[in-house]
Amino acid sequence: MSVETVVDRYLDGRITVLIGDLTDQRVDAIVNAANASLLGGGGVDGAIHRRGGPAILETCRAIRATRYPQGLPTGEAVITTAGELPARYVIHTVGPIYGQHRGDEPRLLANCYRRSIEVAREHALTTIAFPAISTGVYGYPASEAASVVSRTLSQWLATDDSFTEVRLVFFNRSHAETFVAAAAFGATDESA
Ligand code: APR
C-alpha cells in the first residue's frame, strides 16, 4: 500500500487533492484514463488492469462486442467491475489527445469528468476517485487541465450533493502542486 498525502481540500471538503496510487483508493469507483480500445495500455490504465485482474478486461471486451464495436469515443464513459481492486467499480473514460481535436480539447476533457460522474450517479455511487486524465501519454498540459477540471467539478458540485467524496489522485507531488496552483474551484465558467 503506497503512502497517501492529502495536499488540499475544496468545496467544504467534498473534493480532496491527494498524492497516491489510484489503484489503492477504497472508493465506490475509480476512473480509468483508458483509450478507445478499452483493451488496456500503459500508465494508469495498465496499473488498473494489472492489479484488477482479468475480470476487468473481460467486461471491457463484452462492452466492445455490444455497445461500442468501434471503440469508446473520446469523452464517453462506461462502468465495469473493479476485479481485485479495493474499489467497487472502474469507470473507463477516454481523454482527448492534446492537439488532436482542433481546439475542442477542453470540452472533451470536461466531458470525461461529467460523463464519469453521470455514470457513477446512475449506479447510486457516492465516492469517486479520478486520475489526472490526459496529462500523461495524451500530453494535456497539467495547468490547463487543472483549470478545466476544477471548473467542471465546481459546476457539478454546485448543483448536486449526491457525492460525499471526490478524490483527485496525483502520482507525484509536483503534479499535485501544479494542479493546486492552477485550480479555479468556485469559478463556474461555462466555456469549459
Ligand atoms: N495512480 C495515479 N495516477 C497515475 C498512476 C497511478 N497508478 N499511473 C499514472 N498516473 C498518472 C500519470 O502520471 C498522469 O499524470 O495519471 C495521469 C494520466 O496519465 P496516463 O495514464 O498516461 O493517461 P492519459 O494521459 O490519459 O493517456 C491515456 O495512455 O496508458 C495509456 O492506455 C492508456 O492509451 C491510453 C493513454
Short mmCIF file of C-alpha atoms and ligand atoms in Angstrom, two decimals:
data_model
loop_
_atom_site.label_atom_id
_atom_site.label_comp_id
_atom_site.label_asym_id
_atom_site.label_seq_id
_atom_site.Cartn_x
_atom_site.Cartn_y
_atom_site.Cartn_z
CA MET A 1 0.00 0.00 0.00
CA SER A 2 1.59 3.29 -1.03
CA VAL A 3 1.60 6.19 1.43
CA GLU A 4 -1.06 8.81 0.67
CA THR A 5 -0.69 12.53 1.33
CA VAL A 6 -3.63 14.91 1.28
CA VAL A 7 -2.47 18.14 -0.36
CA ASP A 8 -5.62 20.22 -0.28
CA ARG A 9 -9.40 20.11 0.03
CA TYR A 10 -12.05 22.20 -1.71
CA LEU A 11 -15.78 22.88 -1.68
CA ASP A 12 -16.44 22.15 2.02
CA GLY A 13 -14.06 19.20 1.94
CA ARG A 14 -16.03 17.27 -0.68
CA ILE A 15 -13.07 17.42 -3.08
CA THR A 16 -9.72 16.06 -1.87
CA VAL A 17 -6.46 16.51 -3.80
CA LEU A 18 -4.02 13.79 -2.78
CA ILE A 19 -0.73 12.20 -3.79
CA GLY A 20 -1.06 8.45 -4.12
CA ASP A 21 -1.79 5.48 -6.34
CA LEU A 22 -5.25 5.45 -7.90
CA THR A 23 -5.37 1.65 -7.65
CA ASP A 24 -5.14 1.90 -3.84
CA GLN A 25 -8.27 4.01 -3.49
CA ARG A 26 -11.02 2.38 -1.46
CA VAL A 27 -13.95 4.23 -3.01
CA ASP A 28 -17.10 3.24 -4.88
CA ALA A 29 -15.46 3.91 -8.25
CA ILE A 30 -12.07 4.82 -9.63
CA VAL A 31 -11.91 6.40 -13.06
CA ASN A 32 -9.56 4.91 -15.63
CA ALA A 33 -7.75 7.08 -18.20
CA ALA A 34 -8.34 4.50 -20.90
CA ASN A 35 -8.01 4.53 -24.67
CA ALA A 36 -10.76 3.91 -27.22
CA SER A 37 -9.94 0.20 -27.48
CA LEU A 38 -10.79 -0.39 -23.78
CA LEU A 39 -8.29 -3.26 -24.01
CA GLY A 40 -5.63 -1.80 -21.70
CA GLY A 41 -2.44 0.14 -22.21
CA GLY A 42 0.19 1.89 -20.13
CA GLY A 43 0.01 4.46 -17.34
CA VAL A 44 -2.94 4.31 -15.01
CA ASP A 45 -4.79 2.05 -17.49
CA GLY A 46 -2.02 -0.52 -17.27
CA ALA A 47 -1.89 -0.28 -13.47
CA ILE A 48 -5.65 -0.85 -13.16
CA HIS A 49 -5.66 -3.92 -15.40
CA ARG A 50 -2.51 -5.35 -13.82
CA ARG A 51 -3.79 -5.01 -10.28
CA GLY A 52 -7.50 -5.52 -11.01
CA GLY A 53 -7.02 -8.72 -12.93
CA PRO A 54 -8.71 -10.31 -15.96
CA ALA A 55 -12.32 -9.70 -14.90
CA ILE A 56 -11.98 -6.04 -15.87
CA LEU A 57 -10.71 -6.84 -19.37
CA GLU A 58 -13.42 -9.48 -19.83
CA THR A 59 -16.10 -6.88 -19.11
CA CYS A 60 -14.39 -4.36 -21.39
CA ARG A 61 -14.34 -6.90 -24.20
CA ALA A 62 -18.07 -7.52 -23.72
CA ILE A 63 -18.73 -3.77 -23.91
CA ARG A 64 -16.72 -3.55 -27.13
CA ALA A 65 -18.62 -6.51 -28.59
CA THR A 66 -22.01 -4.96 -27.84
CA ARG A 67 -22.32 -1.22 -27.19
CA TYR A 68 -19.07 0.12 -28.68
CA PRO A 69 -17.84 -2.10 -31.54
CA GLN A 70 -15.89 0.87 -32.96
CA GLY A 71 -14.32 1.71 -29.60
CA LEU A 72 -15.26 4.15 -26.82
CA PRO A 73 -15.47 7.72 -28.15
CA THR A 74 -13.40 10.46 -26.53
CA GLY A 75 -15.29 11.98 -23.61
CA GLU A 76 -17.59 8.98 -23.12
CA ALA A 77 -17.57 6.67 -20.08
CA VAL A 78 -18.53 3.07 -19.25
CA ILE A 79 -18.50 1.10 -15.98
CA THR A 80 -17.08 -2.33 -15.18
CA THR A 81 -16.24 -4.45 -12.18
CA ALA A 82 -13.07 -3.47 -10.33
CA GLY A 83 -11.93 -7.11 -10.07
CA GLU A 84 -9.28 -7.46 -7.34
CA LEU A 85 -9.01 -3.70 -6.69
CA PRO A 86 -10.14 -2.13 -3.36
CA ALA A 87 -12.67 -0.01 -5.29
CA ARG A 88 -16.08 -1.49 -6.19
CA TYR A 89 -16.17 -0.34 -9.80
CA VAL A 90 -13.95 1.09 -12.53
CA ILE A 91 -15.37 3.79 -14.78
CA HIS A 92 -13.39 3.89 -18.01
CA THR A 93 -13.23 7.13 -19.97
CA VAL A 94 -11.14 8.24 -22.94
CA GLY A 95 -9.45 11.61 -22.62
CA PRO A 96 -8.59 13.92 -25.51
CA ILE A 97 -5.14 13.67 -27.05
CA TYR A 98 -3.80 17.21 -26.72
CA GLY A 99 -3.55 18.96 -30.09
CA GLN A 100 -5.60 16.31 -31.93
CA HIS A 101 -9.08 17.77 -31.57
CA ARG A 102 -8.80 21.20 -33.28
CA GLY A 103 -9.21 23.20 -30.07
CA ASP A 104 -12.05 21.08 -28.71
CA GLU A 105 -9.81 19.54 -26.03
CA PRO A 106 -11.22 21.49 -23.05
CA ARG A 107 -14.81 20.44 -23.82
CA LEU A 108 -13.80 16.82 -24.37
CA LEU A 109 -11.76 16.72 -21.15
CA ALA A 110 -14.68 18.25 -19.23
CA ASN A 111 -16.93 15.57 -20.75
CA CYS A 112 -14.69 12.82 -19.34
CA TYR A 113 -15.38 14.11 -15.82
CA ARG A 114 -19.06 14.90 -16.45
CA ARG A 115 -19.87 11.54 -18.06
CA SER A 116 -17.92 9.62 -15.40
CA ILE A 117 -19.94 11.43 -12.72
CA GLU A 118 -23.22 10.73 -14.55
CA VAL A 119 -22.38 7.02 -14.87
CA ALA A 120 -21.49 6.91 -11.16
CA ARG A 121 -24.77 8.59 -10.26
CA GLU A 122 -26.71 6.12 -12.44
CA HIS A 123 -25.27 3.43 -10.16
CA ALA A 124 -26.04 5.38 -6.95
CA LEU A 125 -22.33 5.68 -6.13
CA THR A 126 -21.26 8.39 -3.67
CA THR A 127 -17.45 8.28 -3.61
CA ILE A 128 -15.22 8.52 -6.68
CA ALA A 129 -11.51 8.97 -7.43
CA PHE A 130 -10.03 10.46 -10.62
CA PRO A 131 -6.51 10.41 -12.00
CA ALA A 132 -5.27 13.43 -13.96
CA ILE A 133 -6.91 12.30 -17.20
CA SER A 134 -4.99 13.06 -20.43
CA THR A 135 -2.00 14.67 -18.66
CA GLY A 136 0.29 11.69 -19.25
CA VAL A 137 0.66 9.93 -22.60
CA TYR A 138 -2.06 12.15 -24.07
CA GLY A 139 0.01 15.25 -23.44
CA TYR A 140 -2.54 17.62 -21.93
CA PRO A 141 -0.61 20.39 -20.10
CA ALA A 142 -1.27 19.85 -16.38
CA SER A 143 -2.08 23.50 -15.58
CA GLU A 144 -4.55 23.80 -18.50
CA ALA A 145 -6.18 20.55 -17.41
CA ALA A 146 -6.40 21.79 -13.82
CA SER A 147 -8.43 24.81 -14.90
CA VAL A 148 -10.87 22.65 -16.91
CA VAL A 149 -11.23 20.01 -14.20
CA SER A 150 -11.73 22.44 -11.29
CA ARG A 151 -14.34 24.50 -13.19
CA THR A 152 -16.19 21.36 -14.31
CA LEU A 153 -16.29 19.90 -10.80
CA SER A 154 -17.34 23.28 -9.33
CA GLN A 155 -20.25 23.50 -11.76
CA TRP A 156 -21.37 19.99 -10.96
CA LEU A 157 -20.93 20.17 -7.15
CA ALA A 158 -22.87 23.44 -7.09
CA THR A 159 -25.99 21.59 -8.27
CA ASP A 160 -25.59 18.07 -6.89
CA ASP A 161 -24.91 16.85 -3.36
CA SER A 162 -25.19 13.14 -4.11
CA PHE A 163 -21.42 12.62 -3.83
CA THR A 164 -19.80 12.71 -0.41
CA GLU A 165 -16.21 12.44 -1.64
CA VAL A 166 -14.40 13.22 -4.90
CA ARG A 167 -10.70 12.43 -4.85
CA LEU A 168 -8.21 13.84 -7.37
CA VAL A 169 -5.27 11.46 -7.14
CA PHE A 170 -1.85 12.56 -8.39
CA PHE A 171 1.06 10.19 -8.80
CA ASN A 172 3.62 12.70 -7.53
CA ARG A 173 3.85 15.92 -5.56
CA SER A 174 4.81 18.16 -8.49
CA HIS A 175 1.66 17.18 -10.41
CA ALA A 176 -0.48 17.78 -7.33
CA GLU A 177 1.13 21.17 -6.70
CA THR A 178 0.71 22.19 -10.35
CA PHE A 179 -2.96 21.34 -10.05
CA VAL A 180 -3.46 23.30 -6.83
CA ALA A 181 -1.64 26.32 -8.29
CA ALA A 182 -3.85 26.35 -11.41
CA ALA A 183 -7.17 25.17 -9.97
CA ALA A 184 -10.12 27.54 -10.19
CA PHE A 185 -12.64 26.00 -7.82
CA GLY A 186 -15.64 28.21 -7.29
CA ALA A 187 -15.38 29.56 -10.84
CA THR A 188 -18.19 28.15 -12.95
CA ASP A 189 -17.06 29.38 -16.33
CA GLU A 190 -19.37 27.80 -18.91
CA SER A 191 -16.59 27.76 -21.52
CA ALA A 192 -15.06 24.56 -20.14
N1 APR B 1 -2.19 6.39 -9.90
C1 APR B 1 -2.44 7.70 -10.11
N2 APR B 1 -2.03 8.39 -11.19
C2 APR B 1 -1.30 7.70 -12.11
C3 APR B 1 -0.99 6.32 -11.97
C4 APR B 1 -1.47 5.67 -10.80
N3 APR B 1 -1.23 4.36 -10.58
N4 APR B 1 -0.26 5.95 -13.07
C5 APR B 1 -0.12 7.04 -13.83
N5 APR B 1 -0.73 8.10 -13.26
C6 APR B 1 -0.85 9.48 -13.75
C7 APR B 1 0.18 9.93 -14.75
O1 APR B 1 1.34 10.40 -14.06
C8 APR B 1 -0.57 11.08 -15.42
O2 APR B 1 -0.42 12.27 -14.66
O3 APR B 1 -2.09 9.55 -14.45
C9 APR B 1 -2.04 10.66 -15.36
C10 APR B 1 -2.61 10.18 -16.69
O4 APR B 1 -1.58 9.57 -17.44
P1 APR B 1 -1.85 8.30 -18.39
O5 APR B 1 -2.08 7.11 -17.56
O6 APR B 1 -0.73 8.29 -19.37
O7 APR B 1 -3.23 8.64 -19.14
P2 APR B 1 -3.52 9.62 -20.37
O8 APR B 1 -2.57 10.76 -20.42
O9 APR B 1 -4.99 9.88 -20.28
O10 APR B 1 -3.23 8.70 -21.65
C11 APR B 1 -4.07 7.61 -21.89
O11 APR B 1 -2.20 6.17 -22.05
O12 APR B 1 -1.91 4.49 -20.58
C12 APR B 1 -2.33 4.76 -21.83
O13 APR B 1 -3.99 3.10 -22.33
C13 APR B 1 -3.81 4.46 -21.99
O14 APR B 1 -3.76 4.87 -24.32
C14 APR B 1 -4.15 5.41 -23.09
C15 APR B 1 -3.33 6.64 -22.76
#
